[in-house]
CSV table of N, CA and C in Angstrom, one decimal:
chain,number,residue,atom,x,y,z
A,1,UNK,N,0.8,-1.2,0.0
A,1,UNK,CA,0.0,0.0,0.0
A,1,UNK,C,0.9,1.3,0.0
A,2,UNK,N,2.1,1.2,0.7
A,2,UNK,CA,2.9,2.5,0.8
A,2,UNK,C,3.5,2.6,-0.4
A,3,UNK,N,3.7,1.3,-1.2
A,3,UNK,CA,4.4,1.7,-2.7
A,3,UNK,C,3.3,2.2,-3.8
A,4,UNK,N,1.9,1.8,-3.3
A,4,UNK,CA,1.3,2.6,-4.2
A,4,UNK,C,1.1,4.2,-4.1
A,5,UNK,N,1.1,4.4,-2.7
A,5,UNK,CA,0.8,6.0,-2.4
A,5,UNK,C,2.1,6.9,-2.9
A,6,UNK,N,3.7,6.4,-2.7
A,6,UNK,CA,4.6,6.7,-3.1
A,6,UNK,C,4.5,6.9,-4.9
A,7,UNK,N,4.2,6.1,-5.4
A,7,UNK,CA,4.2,5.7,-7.1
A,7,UNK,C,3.1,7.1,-7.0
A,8,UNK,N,1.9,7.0,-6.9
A,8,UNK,CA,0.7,8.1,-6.8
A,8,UNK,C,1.4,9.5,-6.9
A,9,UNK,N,2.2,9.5,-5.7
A,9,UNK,CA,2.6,10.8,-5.3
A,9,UNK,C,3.6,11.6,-6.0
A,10,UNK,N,4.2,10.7,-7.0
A,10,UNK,CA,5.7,10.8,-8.1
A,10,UNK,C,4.5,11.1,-9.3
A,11,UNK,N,3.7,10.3,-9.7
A,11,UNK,CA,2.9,10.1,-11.0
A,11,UNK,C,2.9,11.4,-11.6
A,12,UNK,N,3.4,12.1,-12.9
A,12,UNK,CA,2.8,13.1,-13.0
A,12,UNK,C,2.4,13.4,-14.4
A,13,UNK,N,1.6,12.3,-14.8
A,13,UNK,CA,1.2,11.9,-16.5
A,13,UNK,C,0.3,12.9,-16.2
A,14,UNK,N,-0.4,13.1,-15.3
A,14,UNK,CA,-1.8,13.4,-15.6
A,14,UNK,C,-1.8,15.0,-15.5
A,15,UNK,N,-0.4,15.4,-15.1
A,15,UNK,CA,-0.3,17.1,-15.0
A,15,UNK,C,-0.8,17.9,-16.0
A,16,UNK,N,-0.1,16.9,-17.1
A,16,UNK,CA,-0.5,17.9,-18.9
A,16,UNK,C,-2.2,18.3,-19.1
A,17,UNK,N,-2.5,17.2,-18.8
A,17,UNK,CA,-4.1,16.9,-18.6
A,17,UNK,C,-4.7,18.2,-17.7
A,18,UNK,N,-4.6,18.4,-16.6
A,18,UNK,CA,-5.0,19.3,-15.4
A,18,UNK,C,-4.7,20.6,-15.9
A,19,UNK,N,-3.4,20.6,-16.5
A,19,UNK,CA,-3.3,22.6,-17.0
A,19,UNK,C,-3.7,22.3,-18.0
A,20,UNK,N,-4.4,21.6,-19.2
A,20,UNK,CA,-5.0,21.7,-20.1
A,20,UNK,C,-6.5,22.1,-19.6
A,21,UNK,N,-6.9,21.4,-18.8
A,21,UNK,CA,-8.1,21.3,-18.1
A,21,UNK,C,-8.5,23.0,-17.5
A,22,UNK,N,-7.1,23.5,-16.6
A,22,UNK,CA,-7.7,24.6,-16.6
A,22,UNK,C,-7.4,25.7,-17.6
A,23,UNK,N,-6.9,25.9,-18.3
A,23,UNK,CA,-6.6,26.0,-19.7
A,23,UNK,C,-7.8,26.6,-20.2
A,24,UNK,N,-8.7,25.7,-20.4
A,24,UNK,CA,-10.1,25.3,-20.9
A,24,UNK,C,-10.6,26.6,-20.4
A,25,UNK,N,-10.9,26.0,-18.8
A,25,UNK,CA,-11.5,26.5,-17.6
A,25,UNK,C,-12.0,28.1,-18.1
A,26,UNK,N,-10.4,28.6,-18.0
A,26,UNK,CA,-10.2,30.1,-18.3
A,26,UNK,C,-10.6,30.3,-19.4
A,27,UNK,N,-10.3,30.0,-20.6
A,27,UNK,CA,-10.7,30.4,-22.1
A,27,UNK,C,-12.4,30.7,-21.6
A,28,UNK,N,-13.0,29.6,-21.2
A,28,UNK,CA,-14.3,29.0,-21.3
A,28,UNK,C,-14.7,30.4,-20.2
A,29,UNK,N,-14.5,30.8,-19.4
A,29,UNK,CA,-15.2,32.1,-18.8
A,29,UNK,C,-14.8,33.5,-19.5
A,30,UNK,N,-13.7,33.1,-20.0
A,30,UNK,CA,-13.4,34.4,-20.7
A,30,UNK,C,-14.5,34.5,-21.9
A,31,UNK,N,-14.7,33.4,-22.5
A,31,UNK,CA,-16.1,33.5,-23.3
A,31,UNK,C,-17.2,34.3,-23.1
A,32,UNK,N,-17.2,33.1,-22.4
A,32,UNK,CA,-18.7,33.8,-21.4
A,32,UNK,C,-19.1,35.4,-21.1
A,33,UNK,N,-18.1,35.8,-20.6
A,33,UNK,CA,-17.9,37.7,-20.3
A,33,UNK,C,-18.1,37.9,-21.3
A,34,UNK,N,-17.3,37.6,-22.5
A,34,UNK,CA,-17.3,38.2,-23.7
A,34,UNK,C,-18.7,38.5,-24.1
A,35,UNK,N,-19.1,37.1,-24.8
A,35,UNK,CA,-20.7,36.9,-25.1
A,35,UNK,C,-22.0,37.9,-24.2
A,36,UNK,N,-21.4,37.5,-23.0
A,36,UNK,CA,-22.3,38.9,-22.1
A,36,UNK,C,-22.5,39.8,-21.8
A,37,UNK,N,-21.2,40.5,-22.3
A,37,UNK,CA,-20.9,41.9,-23.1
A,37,UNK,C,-21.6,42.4,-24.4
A,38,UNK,N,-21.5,41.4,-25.0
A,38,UNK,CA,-21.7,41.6,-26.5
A,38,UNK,C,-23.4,41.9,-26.5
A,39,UNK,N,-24.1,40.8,-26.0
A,39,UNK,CA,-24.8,40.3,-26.0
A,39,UNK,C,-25.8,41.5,-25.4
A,40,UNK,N,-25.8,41.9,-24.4
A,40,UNK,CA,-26.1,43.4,-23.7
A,40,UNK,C,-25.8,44.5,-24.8
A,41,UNK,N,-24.8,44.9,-25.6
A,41,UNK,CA,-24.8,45.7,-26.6
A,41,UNK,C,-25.9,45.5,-27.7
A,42,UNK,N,-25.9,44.2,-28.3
A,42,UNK,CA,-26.9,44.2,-29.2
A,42,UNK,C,-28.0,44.2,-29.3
A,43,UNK,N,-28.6,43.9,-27.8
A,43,UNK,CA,-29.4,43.7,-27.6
A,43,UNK,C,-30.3,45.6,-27.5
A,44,UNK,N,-29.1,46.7,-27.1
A,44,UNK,CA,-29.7,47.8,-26.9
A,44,UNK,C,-29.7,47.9,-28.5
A,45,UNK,N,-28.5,47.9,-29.4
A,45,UNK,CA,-28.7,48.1,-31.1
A,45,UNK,C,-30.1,47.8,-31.3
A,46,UNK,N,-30.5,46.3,-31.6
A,46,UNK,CA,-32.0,46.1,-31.8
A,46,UNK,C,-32.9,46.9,-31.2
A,47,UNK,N,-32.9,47.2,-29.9
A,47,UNK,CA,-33.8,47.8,-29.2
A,47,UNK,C,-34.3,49.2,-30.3
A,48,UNK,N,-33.1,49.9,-30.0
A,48,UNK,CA,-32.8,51.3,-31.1
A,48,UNK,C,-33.4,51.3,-32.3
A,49,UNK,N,-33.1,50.1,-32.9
A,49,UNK,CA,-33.9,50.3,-34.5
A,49,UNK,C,-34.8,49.7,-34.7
A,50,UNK,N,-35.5,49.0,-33.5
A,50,UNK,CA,-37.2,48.8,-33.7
A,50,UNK,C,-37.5,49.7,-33.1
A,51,UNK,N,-37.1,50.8,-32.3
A,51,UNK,CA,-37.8,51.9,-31.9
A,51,UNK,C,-37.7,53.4,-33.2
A,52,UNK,N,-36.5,53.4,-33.6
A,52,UNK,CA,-36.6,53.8,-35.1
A,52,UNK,C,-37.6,53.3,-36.1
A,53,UNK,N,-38.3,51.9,-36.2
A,53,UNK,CA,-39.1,51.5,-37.1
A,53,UNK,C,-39.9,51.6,-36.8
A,54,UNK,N,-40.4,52.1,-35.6
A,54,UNK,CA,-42.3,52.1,-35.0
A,54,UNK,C,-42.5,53.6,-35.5
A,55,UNK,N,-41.3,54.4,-35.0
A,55,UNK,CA,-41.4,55.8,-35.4
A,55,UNK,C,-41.8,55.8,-36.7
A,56,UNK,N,-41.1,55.2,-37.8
A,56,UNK,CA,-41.3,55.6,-39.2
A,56,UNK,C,-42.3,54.9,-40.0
A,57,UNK,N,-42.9,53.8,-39.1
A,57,UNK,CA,-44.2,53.5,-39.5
A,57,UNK,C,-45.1,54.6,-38.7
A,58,UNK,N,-45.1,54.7,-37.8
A,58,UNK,CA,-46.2,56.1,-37.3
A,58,UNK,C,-46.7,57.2,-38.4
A,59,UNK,N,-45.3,57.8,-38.7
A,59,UNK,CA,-45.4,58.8,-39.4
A,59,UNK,C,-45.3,58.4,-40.7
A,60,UNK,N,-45.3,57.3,-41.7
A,60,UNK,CA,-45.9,56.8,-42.4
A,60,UNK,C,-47.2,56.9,-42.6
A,61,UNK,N,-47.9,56.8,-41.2
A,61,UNK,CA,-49.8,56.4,-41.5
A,61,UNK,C,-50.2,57.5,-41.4
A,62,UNK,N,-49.6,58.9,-40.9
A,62,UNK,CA,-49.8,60.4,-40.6
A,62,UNK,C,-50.0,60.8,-42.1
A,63,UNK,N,-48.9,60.4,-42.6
A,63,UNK,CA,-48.9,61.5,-44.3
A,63,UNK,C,-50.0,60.6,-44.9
């Protein structure tokens, strides 16, 4: 049992793996911000130009 925990405690195949992992991790939230930044922007753009297009159908049905 103590030569397994020793062998365990040396092992370090699976490092590459773990900073890949968090690697990921980070990219994968830095997305996220991104997207939810964006996401909030466009959402006010659209807002903007369907409030621009009610306007100009309004005054459309005026003339």
């Amino acid at each position: 049992m103590k030569n397994i925990m020793n062998w365990f405690m040396k092992e370090e195949s699976g490092q590459g793996m773990v900073e890949y992992g968090l690697i990921l991790a980070l990219i994968s939230v830095a997305v996220i911000l991104v997207l939810t930044t964006m996401g909030n922007k466009l959402n006010e753009i659209f807002q903007k130009i369907v409030g621009q297009l009610g306007k100009a159908s309004q005054n459309s049905k005026l003339q």
